[in-house]
Amino acid sequence: MRLGAGPYAGVGIHAKATRGNESDSFSDAGLKTFDAGLNFLAGFKLTNGFLINGGYGLGLTNIVKGAEDGSAKNRVFSVGVGYRF
């Protein structure tokens, strides 16, 4: 069994928010392009070389511009399957 944890930092390259017939980019939608948080990972390496893992990303940065607009933080569940040669 494998366990892991650590920080992450992310920079948004492209975003599109759609409301009805309107679409906006990061700044037009009121979103910040930078995000930071913590990642957690647990996984198994099977005897035949296959890898199975699952993770969770906990965003710590409010990605909404301006506190009066509210708060939004990224939360991500992930699942991975691989093979180690």
mmCIF file of C-alpha atoms in Angstrom:
data_model
loop_
_atom_site.group_PDB
_atom_site.id
_atom_site.type_symbol
_atom_site.label_atom_id
_atom_site.label_comp_id
_atom_site.label_asym_id
_atom_site.label_seq_id
_atom_site.Cartn_x
_atom_site.Cartn_y
_atom_site.Cartn_z
ATOM 1 C CA MET A 1 0.000 0.000 0.000
ATOM 2 C CA ARG A 2 1.191 3.513 -0.791
ATOM 3 C CA LEU A 3 0.138 6.741 0.895
ATOM 4 C CA GLY A 4 1.026 10.285 -0.060
ATOM 5 C CA ALA A 5 0.224 13.871 0.798
ATOM 6 C CA GLY A 6 1.571 17.229 -0.226
ATOM 7 C CA PRO A 7 0.863 20.735 -1.416
ATOM 8 C CA TYR A 8 -0.161 21.771 -4.911
ATOM 9 C CA ALA A 9 -0.254 25.018 -6.823
ATOM 10 C CA GLY A 10 -2.205 25.552 -10.012
ATOM 11 C CA VAL A 11 -2.520 28.244 -12.637
ATOM 12 C CA GLY A 12 -5.638 28.402 -14.803
ATOM 13 C CA ILE A 13 -4.909 28.580 -18.513
ATOM 14 C CA HIS A 14 -8.462 28.707 -19.838
ATOM 15 C CA ALA A 15 -11.943 28.847 -18.375
ATOM 16 C CA LYS A 16 -15.364 29.350 -19.822
ATOM 17 C CA ALA A 17 -18.432 30.144 -17.742
ATOM 18 C CA THR A 18 -21.753 30.038 -19.540
ATOM 19 C CA ARG A 19 -24.986 31.654 -18.360
ATOM 20 C CA GLY A 20 -27.777 31.327 -20.884
ATOM 21 C CA ASN A 21 -26.418 32.691 -24.164
ATOM 22 C CA GLU A 22 -23.482 34.536 -22.516
ATOM 23 C CA SER A 23 -19.993 33.105 -21.974
ATOM 24 C CA ASP A 24 -17.139 34.634 -19.970
ATOM 25 C CA SER A 25 -13.412 34.052 -19.377
ATOM 26 C CA PHE A 26 -11.649 33.868 -15.957
ATOM 27 C CA SER A 27 -11.651 37.574 -15.172
ATOM 28 C CA ASP A 28 -15.063 38.241 -16.751
ATOM 29 C CA ALA A 29 -16.563 35.390 -14.693
ATOM 30 C CA GLY A 30 -15.005 36.779 -11.484
ATOM 31 C CA LEU A 31 -12.519 33.928 -11.024
ATOM 32 C CA LYS A 32 -8.856 34.040 -10.025
ATOM 33 C CA THR A 33 -6.328 32.152 -12.146
ATOM 34 C CA PHE A 34 -4.219 30.901 -9.172
ATOM 35 C CA ASP A 35 -5.193 28.036 -6.861
ATOM 36 C CA ALA A 36 -3.324 26.235 -4.058
ATOM 37 C CA GLY A 37 -4.178 23.403 -1.713
ATOM 38 C CA LEU A 38 -3.341 19.908 -0.485
ATOM 39 C CA ASN A 39 -3.401 16.546 -2.273
ATOM 40 C CA PHE A 40 -3.903 13.167 -0.585
ATOM 41 C CA LEU A 41 -3.260 9.815 -2.301
ATOM 42 C CA ALA A 42 -3.662 6.139 -1.460
ATOM 43 C CA GLY A 43 -2.833 3.295 -3.797
ATOM 44 C CA PHE A 44 -1.840 -0.311 -4.295
ATOM 45 C CA LYS A 45 0.767 -1.971 -6.478
ATOM 46 C CA LEU A 46 -0.385 -5.441 -7.467
ATOM 47 C CA THR A 47 2.065 -8.313 -7.977
ATOM 48 C CA ASN A 48 1.399 -8.354 -11.753
ATOM 49 C CA GLY A 49 2.622 -4.724 -12.094
ATOM 50 C CA PHE A 50 -0.753 -2.970 -12.164
ATOM 51 C CA LEU A 51 -1.236 0.126 -10.032
ATOM 52 C CA ILE A 52 -4.525 1.361 -8.593
ATOM 53 C CA ASN A 53 -4.856 4.635 -6.709
ATOM 54 C CA GLY A 54 -7.358 7.171 -5.490
ATOM 55 C CA GLY A 55 -6.872 10.734 -4.384
ATOM 56 C CA TYR A 56 -8.473 13.862 -3.059
ATOM 57 C CA GLY A 57 -7.493 17.470 -3.716
ATOM 58 C CA LEU A 58 -8.482 20.027 -1.096
ATOM 59 C CA GLY A 59 -8.359 23.583 -2.441
ATOM 60 C CA LEU A 60 -7.426 26.152 0.195
ATOM 61 C CA THR A 61 -7.595 29.292 -1.956
ATOM 62 C CA ASN A 62 -10.830 31.186 -2.576
ATOM 63 C CA ILE A 63 -10.985 31.336 -6.381
ATOM 64 C CA VAL A 64 -13.727 33.998 -6.467
ATOM 65 C CA LYS A 65 -12.530 37.583 -6.908
ATOM 66 C CA GLY A 66 -13.833 39.906 -4.198
ATOM 67 C CA ALA A 67 -15.100 38.581 -0.855
ATOM 68 C CA GLU A 68 -18.517 40.189 -1.368
ATOM 69 C CA ASP A 69 -19.174 37.750 -4.250
ATOM 70 C CA GLY A 70 -18.947 34.697 -1.997
ATOM 71 C CA SER A 71 -16.468 31.864 -1.776
ATOM 72 C CA ALA A 72 -15.555 28.908 -3.972
ATOM 73 C CA LYS A 73 -12.762 26.382 -3.442
ATOM 74 C CA ASN A 74 -11.759 23.457 -5.622
ATOM 75 C CA ARG A 75 -12.453 19.914 -4.425
ATOM 76 C CA VAL A 76 -11.314 16.994 -6.592
ATOM 77 C CA PHE A 77 -11.697 13.210 -6.313
ATOM 78 C CA SER A 78 -9.449 11.201 -8.619
ATOM 79 C CA VAL A 79 -8.973 7.552 -9.546
ATOM 80 C CA GLY A 80 -6.013 6.142 -11.445
ATOM 81 C CA VAL A 81 -5.022 2.849 -13.011
ATOM 82 C CA GLY A 82 -1.583 2.150 -14.437
ATOM 83 C CA TYR A 83 1.053 -0.424 -15.219
ATOM 84 C CA ARG A 84 4.649 -0.346 -14.036
ATOM 85 C CA PHE A 85 7.182 -1.867 -16.433
#
